[in-house]
Short mmCIF file of C-alpha atoms and ligand atoms in Angstrom, two decimals:
data_model
loop_
_atom_site.label_atom_id
_atom_site.label_comp_id
_atom_site.label_asym_id
_atom_site.label_seq_id
_atom_site.Cartn_x
_atom_site.Cartn_y
_atom_site.Cartn_z
CA MET A 1 0.00 0.00 0.00
CA ALA A 2 1.01 3.57 -0.17
CA GLY A 3 2.30 4.53 3.17
CA GLY A 4 2.63 1.23 4.86
CA GLY A 5 0.98 -2.11 4.54
CA PHE A 6 1.69 -4.60 7.22
CA VAL A 7 0.33 -7.10 4.83
CA ALA A 8 1.66 -10.56 5.21
CA GLN A 9 1.71 -12.54 2.02
CA GLY A 10 1.85 -16.23 1.86
CA GLU A 11 0.11 -17.00 5.14
CA VAL A 12 -2.88 -18.19 3.22
CA LYS A 13 -4.39 -20.59 5.69
CA ASP A 14 -8.00 -21.42 5.04
CA TYR A 15 -9.69 -20.58 8.32
CA ASN A 16 -13.43 -20.76 8.84
CA GLY A 17 -15.56 -17.80 7.97
CA LYS A 18 -16.89 -15.72 5.13
CA VAL A 19 -16.66 -12.19 3.86
CA THR A 20 -18.98 -10.34 6.24
CA LEU A 21 -20.38 -6.82 6.33
CA PHE A 22 -17.63 -6.17 8.81
CA VAL A 23 -14.97 -6.96 6.27
CA ILE A 24 -16.68 -4.82 3.67
CA ILE A 25 -16.69 -1.86 6.05
CA THR A 26 -13.03 -2.58 6.69
CA CYS A 27 -12.35 -2.27 2.97
CA MET A 28 -14.17 1.03 2.91
CA ILE A 29 -11.93 2.31 5.67
CA ALA A 30 -8.98 1.17 3.58
CA ALA A 31 -10.33 3.21 0.75
CA THR A 32 -10.67 6.37 2.83
CA GLY A 33 -7.15 5.93 4.22
CA GLY A 34 -5.79 5.72 0.68
CA LEU A 35 -8.02 8.54 -0.56
CA ILE A 36 -6.75 10.89 2.15
CA PHE A 37 -3.15 10.13 1.29
CA GLY A 38 -3.77 10.54 -2.44
CA TYR A 39 -5.89 13.67 -2.11
CA ASP A 40 -3.07 15.40 -0.29
CA ILE A 41 -0.50 14.33 -2.82
CA GLY A 42 -2.61 15.71 -5.65
CA VAL A 43 -4.11 18.83 -4.19
CA SER A 44 -1.06 20.98 -3.45
CA GLY A 45 0.34 21.08 -6.99
CA GLY A 46 -2.90 22.33 -8.46
CA VAL A 47 -3.43 24.92 -5.80
CA THR A 48 0.13 26.26 -6.07
CA SER A 49 -0.37 26.77 -9.78
CA MET A 50 -3.50 28.90 -9.26
CA ASN A 51 -2.79 32.59 -9.75
CA VAL A 52 -5.07 33.85 -6.99
CA PHE A 53 -3.44 31.52 -4.50
CA LEU A 54 0.09 32.51 -5.53
CA GLU A 55 -0.78 36.19 -5.52
CA LYS A 56 -2.17 35.98 -2.00
CA PHE A 57 0.48 33.85 -0.30
CA PHE A 58 3.55 33.86 -2.52
CA PRO A 59 3.49 37.25 -4.28
CA SER A 60 7.12 37.12 -5.37
CA VAL A 61 6.61 33.76 -7.10
CA TYR A 62 3.50 35.19 -8.70
CA GLU A 63 5.40 38.21 -10.04
CA ASP A 64 8.28 36.10 -11.34
CA GLN A 65 5.97 33.72 -13.00
CA LYS A 66 3.84 36.44 -14.59
CA ASN A 67 6.96 37.94 -16.09
CA ALA A 68 8.23 34.61 -17.29
CA GLY A 69 7.71 35.36 -20.95
CA THR A 70 10.18 34.34 -23.57
CA SER A 71 12.86 36.62 -22.14
CA LYS A 72 12.92 35.22 -18.63
CA ASN A 73 14.57 32.08 -17.32
CA GLN A 74 11.72 29.55 -17.16
CA TRP A 75 13.69 27.05 -15.12
CA CYS A 76 13.67 29.27 -12.07
CA SER A 77 10.26 30.92 -12.20
CA PHE A 78 8.79 28.74 -9.44
CA ASP A 79 11.88 28.45 -7.30
CA SER A 80 10.82 29.44 -3.80
CA GLN A 81 11.75 27.52 -0.67
CA LEU A 82 8.60 28.80 1.00
CA LEU A 83 6.42 27.49 -1.81
CA THR A 84 8.04 24.05 -1.64
CA ALA A 85 7.78 24.11 2.16
CA PHE A 86 4.01 24.30 1.69
CA THR A 87 4.10 21.00 -0.16
CA SER A 88 6.88 19.22 1.68
CA SER A 89 6.12 20.16 5.32
CA LEU A 90 3.42 17.52 5.27
CA TYR A 91 5.93 14.73 4.66
CA ILE A 92 8.41 15.73 7.31
CA ALA A 93 5.54 15.91 9.83
CA GLY A 94 4.31 12.53 8.60
CA LEU A 95 7.76 11.06 8.98
CA ILE A 96 8.17 12.21 12.57
CA SER A 97 4.66 11.31 13.66
CA THR A 98 4.97 7.77 12.25
CA PHE A 99 7.26 6.98 15.18
CA PHE A 100 4.78 8.28 17.78
CA ALA A 101 1.99 6.56 15.94
CA SER A 102 3.74 3.22 16.17
CA THR A 103 3.73 3.45 19.99
CA VAL A 104 0.11 4.65 20.19
CA THR A 105 -0.92 1.87 17.80
CA ARG A 106 0.76 -0.76 19.93
CA VAL A 107 -0.14 0.49 23.41
CA LEU A 108 -3.60 2.01 22.90
CA GLY A 109 -4.72 0.13 19.81
CA ARG A 110 -5.26 0.73 16.10
CA LYS A 111 -8.52 2.55 16.68
CA ALA A 112 -6.88 5.16 18.93
CA SER A 113 -4.35 5.93 16.22
CA MET A 114 -7.02 6.26 13.56
CA LEU A 115 -8.90 8.69 15.80
CA CYS A 116 -5.76 10.76 16.49
CA GLY A 117 -4.97 10.79 12.77
CA GLY A 118 -8.51 11.72 11.79
CA ALA A 119 -8.70 14.56 14.34
CA ALA A 120 -5.35 16.06 13.28
CA PHE A 121 -6.45 15.78 9.71
CA LEU A 122 -9.78 17.52 10.26
CA ILE A 123 -8.16 20.45 12.06
CA GLY A 124 -5.46 20.66 9.38
CA SER A 125 -7.94 20.86 6.52
CA ALA A 126 -10.01 23.47 8.38
CA LEU A 127 -6.90 25.61 8.95
CA ASN A 128 -5.90 25.29 5.30
CA GLY A 129 -9.33 26.11 3.96
CA ALA A 130 -9.57 29.18 6.21
CA ALA A 131 -5.93 30.31 5.83
CA VAL A 132 -5.27 34.03 5.83
CA ASN A 133 -1.48 33.79 5.92
CA VAL A 134 1.38 31.43 5.08
CA ALA A 135 1.75 30.35 8.73
CA MET A 136 -1.82 29.03 8.79
CA LEU A 137 -1.20 27.23 5.53
CA ILE A 138 1.96 25.55 6.75
CA ILE A 139 0.64 24.68 10.23
CA GLY A 140 -2.38 23.19 8.47
CA ARG A 141 -0.12 21.11 6.22
CA VAL A 142 1.89 19.94 9.25
CA LEU A 143 -1.33 18.75 10.92
CA LEU A 144 -2.32 16.94 7.74
CA GLY A 145 1.09 15.31 7.89
CA VAL A 146 0.47 14.18 11.47
CA GLY A 147 -2.86 12.79 10.26
CA ILE A 148 -1.17 10.88 7.47
CA GLY A 149 1.58 9.63 9.77
CA PHE A 150 -1.01 8.14 12.12
CA ALA A 151 -3.41 6.92 9.46
CA ASN A 152 -0.70 5.31 7.35
CA GLN A 153 0.56 3.47 10.38
CA ALA A 154 -2.76 2.30 11.75
CA VAL A 155 -5.10 1.80 8.79
CA PRO A 156 -3.04 -0.81 6.92
CA LEU A 157 -2.40 -2.65 10.13
CA TYR A 158 -6.09 -2.52 10.99
CA LEU A 159 -6.91 -3.85 7.56
CA SER A 160 -4.48 -6.70 7.48
CA GLU A 161 -5.64 -7.80 10.92
CA MET A 162 -9.37 -7.59 10.22
CA ALA A 163 -9.48 -8.99 6.72
CA PRO A 164 -9.44 -12.75 6.17
CA PRO A 165 -5.87 -13.83 5.32
CA LYS A 166 -6.86 -14.65 1.74
CA LEU A 167 -7.73 -11.01 1.06
CA ARG A 168 -4.60 -9.42 2.50
CA GLY A 169 -2.49 -9.27 -0.66
CA ALA A 170 -5.34 -7.81 -2.69
CA LEU A 171 -5.93 -5.16 -0.04
CA ASN A 172 -2.32 -4.08 -0.26
CA ILE A 173 -2.57 -3.03 -3.89
CA GLY A 174 -6.15 -1.89 -3.21
CA PHE A 175 -4.75 0.78 -0.92
CA GLN A 176 -2.42 1.97 -3.68
CA LEU A 177 -5.37 2.07 -6.07
CA ALA A 178 -7.30 4.20 -3.58
CA THR A 179 -4.28 6.51 -3.36
CA THR A 180 -4.24 7.02 -7.12
CA ILE A 181 -8.00 7.64 -7.09
CA GLY A 182 -7.44 10.24 -4.33
CA ILE A 183 -4.85 11.98 -6.52
CA LEU A 184 -7.24 11.96 -9.47
CA ILE A 185 -10.11 13.37 -7.39
CA ALA A 186 -7.81 16.16 -6.17
CA ASN A 187 -6.87 16.95 -9.79
CA LEU A 188 -10.52 17.05 -10.82
CA VAL A 189 -11.47 19.21 -7.85
CA ASN A 190 -8.66 21.66 -8.67
CA TYR A 191 -9.79 21.83 -12.26
CA GLY A 192 -13.31 22.66 -11.10
CA THR A 193 -12.48 25.10 -8.31
CA ASN A 194 -10.06 27.06 -10.50
CA LYS A 195 -13.07 28.09 -12.55
CA ILE A 196 -14.88 29.60 -9.56
CA LYS A 197 -15.09 33.34 -9.89
CA GLY A 198 -14.24 35.24 -6.73
CA GLY A 199 -10.85 33.70 -6.14
CA TYR A 200 -11.73 31.35 -3.29
CA GLY A 201 -11.64 28.10 -5.28
CA TRP A 202 -8.36 27.03 -3.68
CA ARG A 203 -10.06 27.17 -0.27
CA ILE A 204 -12.58 24.60 -1.41
CA SER A 205 -9.81 22.39 -2.81
CA LEU A 206 -7.92 22.45 0.48
CA ALA A 207 -10.95 22.15 2.76
CA LEU A 208 -12.41 19.20 0.85
CA ALA A 209 -9.65 17.03 2.31
CA ALA A 210 -11.91 16.97 5.37
CA VAL A 211 -14.44 14.71 3.61
CA PRO A 212 -12.44 11.45 3.51
CA ALA A 213 -10.92 12.38 6.88
CA GLY A 214 -14.39 12.78 8.37
CA ILE A 215 -15.45 9.41 7.00
CA MET A 216 -12.37 7.76 8.45
CA THR A 217 -12.80 9.39 11.86
CA ILE A 218 -16.48 8.46 12.09
CA GLY A 219 -15.63 4.97 10.86
CA ALA A 220 -12.97 4.63 13.55
CA LEU A 221 -15.45 5.76 16.25
CA PHE A 222 -17.83 2.95 15.40
CA LEU A 223 -15.42 0.16 14.55
CA PRO A 224 -14.01 -2.13 17.23
CA ASP A 225 -10.31 -2.68 17.67
CA THR A 226 -8.72 -5.67 15.94
CA PRO A 227 -8.53 -9.09 17.61
CA ASN A 228 -4.71 -8.99 17.40
CA SER A 229 -4.52 -5.66 19.16
CA LEU A 230 -6.97 -6.83 21.85
CA ILE A 231 -4.90 -9.97 22.41
CA GLU A 232 -1.74 -7.89 22.63
CA ARG A 233 -3.41 -5.88 25.38
CA GLY A 234 -4.63 -8.96 27.28
CA LYS A 235 -8.32 -8.84 26.28
CA LEU A 236 -8.68 -12.37 24.96
CA GLU A 237 -12.44 -12.77 25.38
CA THR A 238 -13.28 -9.51 23.61
CA ALA A 239 -10.86 -10.56 20.87
CA ARG A 240 -12.75 -13.82 20.42
CA ARG A 241 -16.09 -12.01 20.22
CA ILE A 242 -14.84 -9.56 17.61
CA LEU A 243 -13.25 -12.29 15.53
CA GLN A 244 -16.51 -14.27 15.59
CA LYS A 245 -18.39 -11.21 14.40
CA ALA A 246 -15.83 -10.44 11.70
CA ARG A 247 -15.79 -13.98 10.33
CA GLY A 248 -19.55 -14.53 10.72
CA THR A 249 -19.08 -17.82 12.60
CA ASP A 250 -18.49 -19.01 16.16
CA ASP A 251 -15.89 -21.46 14.96
CA VAL A 252 -12.79 -19.25 15.09
CA GLY A 253 -10.73 -21.29 17.55
CA GLU A 254 -7.90 -22.11 15.16
CA GLU A 255 -7.41 -18.59 13.85
CA LEU A 256 -7.59 -17.16 17.38
CA GLN A 257 -5.04 -19.67 18.60
CA ASP A 258 -2.67 -18.75 15.76
CA MET A 259 -3.07 -15.10 16.65
CA VAL A 260 -2.28 -15.75 20.30
CA GLU A 261 0.83 -17.70 19.31
CA ALA A 262 1.95 -15.02 16.87
CA SER A 263 1.46 -12.38 19.54
CA GLN A 264 3.48 -14.39 22.05
CA ALA A 265 6.24 -14.93 19.52
CA ALA A 266 6.33 -11.25 18.69
CA GLY A 267 6.32 -10.41 22.40
CA GLN A 268 9.42 -12.54 22.88
CA VAL A 269 11.35 -10.40 20.49
CA ARG A 270 12.61 -7.89 22.99
CA HIS A 271 14.58 -5.75 20.61
CA PRO A 272 13.04 -5.77 17.14
CA TRP A 273 15.36 -2.94 16.05
CA LYS A 274 18.46 -4.79 17.15
CA ASN A 275 17.03 -7.95 15.70
CA ILE A 276 16.73 -6.58 12.20
CA LEU A 277 20.41 -5.64 12.28
CA GLN A 278 21.48 -9.27 12.58
CA LYS A 279 23.40 -10.60 9.63
CA HIS A 280 20.74 -13.07 8.49
CA TYR A 281 18.20 -10.24 8.04
CA ARG A 282 20.57 -8.30 5.80
CA PRO A 283 18.59 -8.97 2.60
CA GLN A 284 15.40 -7.63 4.22
CA LEU A 285 17.21 -4.65 5.72
CA VAL A 286 18.76 -3.71 2.39
CA MET A 287 15.36 -3.94 0.68
CA ALA A 288 13.71 -1.89 3.47
CA PHE A 289 16.08 0.99 2.77
CA PHE A 290 16.53 0.81 -0.96
CA ILE A 291 13.07 -0.03 -2.30
CA PRO A 292 11.19 2.95 -0.78
CA GLY A 293 14.16 5.26 -1.43
CA PHE A 294 14.34 4.23 -5.07
CA GLN A 295 10.59 4.51 -5.42
CA GLN A 296 10.86 8.21 -4.66
CA LEU A 297 14.00 8.66 -6.77
CA THR A 298 12.00 7.70 -9.86
CA GLY A 299 10.91 11.33 -9.56
CA ILE A 300 7.21 10.41 -9.60
CA ASN A 301 6.20 13.03 -7.09
CA ILE A 302 7.55 15.77 -9.28
CA ILE A 303 4.68 14.91 -11.54
CA MET A 304 2.22 14.27 -8.71
CA PHE A 305 3.07 17.47 -6.82
CA TYR A 306 4.17 19.82 -9.53
CA ALA A 307 2.58 18.65 -12.79
CA PRO A 308 0.38 21.75 -13.16
CA VAL A 309 3.36 23.97 -12.33
CA LEU A 310 5.52 22.11 -14.87
CA PHE A 311 2.86 22.32 -17.53
CA LYS A 312 2.64 26.05 -16.95
CA THR A 313 6.40 26.25 -17.30
CA ILE A 314 6.23 24.62 -20.72
CA GLY A 315 3.62 27.09 -21.82
CA PHE A 316 0.20 25.67 -20.99
CA GLY A 317 -2.37 28.10 -19.62
CA ASP A 318 -3.93 27.76 -16.17
CA ASN A 319 -6.80 25.54 -17.25
CA ALA A 320 -4.83 23.45 -19.69
CA SER A 321 -2.26 22.78 -16.97
CA LEU A 322 -4.89 21.61 -14.53
CA MET A 323 -6.52 19.52 -17.27
CA SER A 324 -3.16 17.90 -18.03
CA ALA A 325 -2.88 16.95 -14.38
CA VAL A 326 -6.29 15.29 -14.68
CA ILE A 327 -4.98 13.32 -17.67
CA THR A 328 -1.88 12.09 -15.84
CA GLY A 329 -4.13 11.28 -12.87
CA LEU A 330 -6.32 9.08 -15.08
CA VAL A 331 -3.29 7.31 -16.54
CA ASN A 332 -2.05 6.69 -12.99
CA VAL A 333 -5.30 4.98 -11.96
CA GLY A 334 -5.55 2.97 -15.21
CA ALA A 335 -2.00 1.67 -15.01
CA THR A 336 -2.42 0.66 -11.37
CA LEU A 337 -5.31 -1.52 -12.52
CA VAL A 338 -2.95 -3.09 -15.07
CA SER A 339 -0.56 -3.86 -12.25
CA ILE A 340 -3.29 -5.51 -10.20
CA ALA A 341 -4.23 -7.67 -13.17
CA THR A 342 -0.69 -8.76 -14.04
CA VAL A 343 1.44 -8.78 -10.92
CA ASP A 344 0.79 -12.41 -10.03
CA ARG A 345 1.07 -13.57 -13.64
CA PHE A 346 4.15 -11.71 -14.91
CA GLY A 347 5.84 -11.45 -11.54
CA ARG A 348 7.40 -8.54 -9.70
CA ARG A 349 10.75 -8.52 -11.48
CA PHE A 350 9.23 -8.31 -14.95
CA LEU A 351 7.10 -5.30 -14.00
CA PHE A 352 10.00 -3.59 -12.22
CA ILE A 353 12.31 -4.05 -15.23
CA GLU A 354 9.79 -3.15 -17.92
CA GLY A 355 8.63 -0.14 -15.90
CA GLY A 356 12.23 0.96 -15.37
CA ALA A 357 13.03 0.79 -19.09
CA GLN A 358 9.90 2.70 -20.04
CA MET A 359 10.51 5.41 -17.41
CA LEU A 360 14.10 5.77 -18.59
CA LEU A 361 13.15 6.27 -22.23
CA SER A 362 10.43 8.76 -21.34
CA GLN A 363 12.72 10.80 -19.08
CA VAL A 364 15.52 11.00 -21.63
CA ALA A 365 13.07 12.08 -24.34
CA ILE A 366 11.58 14.76 -22.05
CA ALA A 367 15.08 16.07 -21.21
CA VAL A 368 16.00 16.26 -24.90
CA ILE A 369 12.86 18.16 -25.86
CA LEU A 370 13.14 20.60 -22.94
CA GLY A 371 16.86 21.06 -23.64
CA VAL A 372 16.35 21.77 -27.33
CA LYS A 373 13.41 24.09 -26.78
CA PHE A 374 14.46 26.05 -23.69
CA GLY A 375 18.24 25.55 -23.72
CA ALA A 376 20.36 26.09 -20.64
CA ASP A 377 19.35 29.71 -20.21
CA GLY A 378 15.67 28.80 -20.01
CA THR A 379 14.55 31.31 -22.59
CA GLY A 380 12.42 30.45 -25.55
CA ALA A 381 9.01 28.96 -25.96
CA MET A 382 7.52 25.64 -26.84
CA SER A 383 5.02 25.28 -29.63
CA LYS A 384 1.77 23.46 -28.95
CA PRO A 385 2.73 20.18 -30.71
CA TYR A 386 5.91 19.94 -28.65
CA ALA A 387 4.10 20.74 -25.41
CA ASP A 388 1.58 18.01 -26.30
CA LEU A 389 4.40 15.58 -26.98
CA VAL A 390 5.84 16.32 -23.53
CA LEU A 391 2.42 15.57 -22.06
CA VAL A 392 2.30 12.22 -23.90
CA LEU A 393 5.80 11.35 -22.64
CA ILE A 394 4.84 12.26 -19.10
CA CYS A 395 1.87 9.90 -19.46
CA THR A 396 4.07 6.99 -20.65
CA TYR A 397 6.33 7.70 -17.69
CA VAL A 398 3.46 7.81 -15.18
CA ALA A 399 1.97 4.60 -16.61
CA ALA A 400 5.32 2.82 -16.23
CA PHE A 401 5.62 3.96 -12.61
CA ALA A 402 2.04 3.03 -11.81
CA TRP A 403 2.41 -0.57 -12.88
CA SER A 404 5.84 -1.04 -11.37
CA TRP A 405 7.44 0.95 -8.56
CA GLY A 406 4.13 2.51 -7.41
CA PRO A 407 2.40 -0.58 -6.05
CA LEU A 408 5.47 -2.82 -5.87
CA GLY A 409 7.43 -0.30 -3.82
CA TRP A 410 5.00 -1.12 -1.02
CA LEU A 411 4.02 -4.68 -1.87
CA VAL A 412 7.47 -6.25 -2.14
CA PRO A 413 8.81 -5.11 1.25
CA SER A 414 5.59 -6.26 2.89
CA GLU A 415 6.00 -9.77 1.55
CA ILE A 416 9.58 -10.38 2.64
CA PHE A 417 9.61 -9.49 6.37
CA PRO A 418 9.17 -12.44 8.73
CA LEU A 419 6.93 -11.76 11.73
CA GLU A 420 9.69 -11.05 14.23
CA ILE A 421 11.00 -8.08 12.25
CA ARG A 422 7.82 -7.05 10.44
CA SER A 423 6.90 -4.07 12.51
CA ALA A 424 10.43 -2.66 12.61
CA GLY A 425 10.86 -3.37 8.90
CA GLN A 426 7.65 -1.62 7.91
CA SER A 427 8.46 1.41 10.05
CA ILE A 428 11.74 1.72 8.16
CA VAL A 429 9.93 1.43 4.81
CA VAL A 430 7.37 4.12 5.71
CA SER A 431 9.95 6.52 7.12
CA VAL A 432 12.46 6.10 4.31
CA ASN A 433 9.66 6.67 1.82
CA PHE A 434 8.48 9.85 3.55
CA LEU A 435 12.03 11.12 3.99
CA TRP A 436 12.72 10.87 0.26
CA THR A 437 9.30 12.25 -0.56
CA PHE A 438 10.18 15.26 1.58
CA LEU A 439 13.62 15.69 0.02
CA VAL A 440 12.36 15.45 -3.55
CA ALA A 441 9.46 17.80 -2.85
CA GLN A 442 11.61 20.36 -1.05
CA PHE A 443 14.50 20.48 -3.46
CA PHE A 444 12.93 19.81 -6.82
CA LEU A 445 12.17 23.40 -7.81
CA LEU A 446 15.60 24.51 -6.61
CA ALA A 447 17.26 21.66 -8.49
CA LEU A 448 15.24 22.49 -11.61
CA CYS A 449 16.54 26.04 -11.42
CA HIS A 450 20.16 24.84 -11.28
CA LEU A 451 20.23 21.61 -13.29
CA LYS A 452 17.57 22.68 -15.80
CA PHE A 453 16.61 19.92 -18.25
CA GLY A 454 19.56 17.93 -16.87
CA LEU A 455 17.43 17.23 -13.80
CA PHE A 456 15.40 14.78 -15.86
CA LEU A 457 18.64 13.08 -16.86
CA LEU A 458 19.60 12.82 -13.19
CA PHE A 459 16.35 11.01 -12.45
CA ALA A 460 17.00 8.83 -15.52
CA ALA A 461 20.36 7.88 -13.99
CA PHE A 462 18.61 6.90 -10.74
CA VAL A 463 16.22 4.75 -12.77
CA ILE A 464 19.18 2.93 -14.34
CA ALA A 465 20.64 2.33 -10.87
CA MET A 466 17.39 1.03 -9.42
CA THR A 467 16.74 -1.26 -12.38
CA LEU A 468 20.20 -2.76 -11.99
CA PHE A 469 19.48 -3.16 -8.28
CA ILE A 470 16.36 -5.18 -9.12
CA VAL A 471 18.11 -7.26 -11.78
CA LEU A 472 21.01 -8.11 -9.50
CA LEU A 473 19.55 -8.18 -6.01
CA LEU A 474 15.82 -8.80 -5.91
CA PRO A 475 14.73 -12.42 -6.29
CA GLU A 476 11.22 -13.09 -7.59
CA THR A 477 8.69 -13.13 -4.75
CA LYS A 478 5.61 -14.02 -6.80
CA ASN A 479 3.68 -16.87 -5.14
CA VAL A 480 6.33 -17.38 -2.46
CA PRO A 481 4.80 -17.94 1.00
CA ILE A 482 6.58 -15.84 3.58
CA GLU A 483 7.83 -18.85 5.50
CA GLU A 484 9.62 -20.04 2.38
CA MET A 485 11.39 -16.78 1.65
CA ASN A 486 14.57 -18.08 3.25
CA VAL A 487 14.79 -20.78 0.61
CA VAL A 488 14.61 -18.05 -2.01
CA TRP A 489 17.39 -15.98 -0.38
CA LYS A 490 19.44 -19.12 0.03
CA LYS A 491 19.37 -19.71 -3.74
CA HIS A 492 20.36 -16.14 -4.56
CA TRP A 493 23.96 -15.52 -5.71
CA CYS A 494 24.49 -12.67 -3.25
CA TRP A 495 22.09 -13.26 -0.37
CA LYS A 496 22.93 -16.94 0.08
CA ASN A 497 25.97 -15.88 2.07
CA TYR A 498 23.81 -14.16 4.66
CA VAL A 499 21.25 -16.86 5.38
CA PRO A 500 22.69 -19.70 7.45
CA ASP A 501 21.53 -23.25 6.67
CA ASP A 502 19.98 -23.70 10.08
CA HIS A 503 17.78 -20.67 9.40
CA MET A 504 16.03 -22.26 6.47
CA ALA A 505 12.91 -23.32 8.31
CA VAL A 506 12.49 -20.19 10.36
CA ALA A 507 9.57 -18.06 9.27
C1 LIG B 601 3.99 6.66 -3.74
C2 LIG B 601 3.62 8.10 -3.68
C3 LIG B 601 3.16 8.54 -5.04
C4 LIG B 601 2.04 7.66 -5.52
C5 LIG B 601 1.62 8.03 -6.91
C6 LIG B 601 2.83 5.86 -4.22
O1 LIG B 601 3.16 4.52 -4.29
O2 LIG B 601 4.41 6.21 -2.48
O3 LIG B 601 4.71 8.85 -3.23
O4 LIG B 601 2.73 9.86 -5.01
O5 LIG B 601 2.43 6.31 -5.49
O6 LIG B 601 0.54 7.27 -7.34
#
């Protein structure tokens, strides 16, 4: 999922029970968690490209950008650390709050974290919608970040614990799909609100984030905590009752027993952080750092955060820029569906490698066109056919990301961590992802100003590195139950040296 996903693959034991209303409501919560995350990714780029918004909060950017005719350096017209802070503050807040959220989630339960997240989120969207100065905007974004930190920690965990084991893998990519739908909705809302006369459209865009947050908060108020969390906190009988309700049968003894055992086993691991540093977890540790880092170094969030701004830079008008963001948003959703349909057939490595190659070609082509048309001094203009071609290339790039690194950047780490390091491993994945999201968001406009079209070549170089990483270091995890992952590492030319023979049977 985007933002977490404590989703264990492979533990597909056929316990008793059916898909109940409970589980359906759980899926709806998953959807709102993903929608919130996606809405926030998509909304800021559109809003920061709206003239009224820029004029009110970032007048110097507005002036620069208004003057950015053919004589002005286009590469630098949006370069403002304050403007990027508006976008990126959310991720640094999310990163820090993930650590607090992990304690709240463990000690007070998943529900408590969802409530904290929802409340922070509601206040944040109110502050943003009502903002009269930059401080209100940024404090609002920080609160949204706290909301996302908590929600991204607790919702996926809630889901994977409530849903029947058979559904867990599907829910993982389902969360990513909801994220892309959230981005698309934000793009559509921006397109609509930009047309509102009176200059307050951006307020509606920002305040509407409260809708999915409200649904999640109300949902969390009415939903019970998960059986696993109740067991962890010593409430075995309540856990049994909830599990019976969730599975629609009284016969849940086996599943409950497995949960109790898993909880005891996890409880015995006194130092999960130290544990993950042991040599035989090196493959997992390397993946936990590199996969989320590389996912962000594809440069995807440049498009997600700044597409409308970029489209303006290459000469599209206000509306056309926002419309282009809607188009990339649609491609993002469509290609995620392709991933869902093919990931278990073609395998993870195929999608990673194909996606990498397609992103690379698109990025190089974009760099060449921008270089030829704007040159290093950033003066000049792009004719409509060329601007359209850039849009098409951005779409082929987004499609490639959305069927490879987008979903797989979350799915693959979640299917390789054995139970005793799962929580520590996932915390690393979420924080590394947010850290790189923050860095890319904060420094992109500055880097664009200095590296110009070469910035796209820099991202292309990262894509080459990450594709080589996959080719050389990631074994195929398609259809591999988690307890058999060690066999897979053991057969790998590099990782076999880290997994001792006596560790083969350990899950
Ligand atoms: C990434 C986000 C990105 C989104 C785009 C997710 O997997 O983690 O950073 O914005 O995909 O769809």
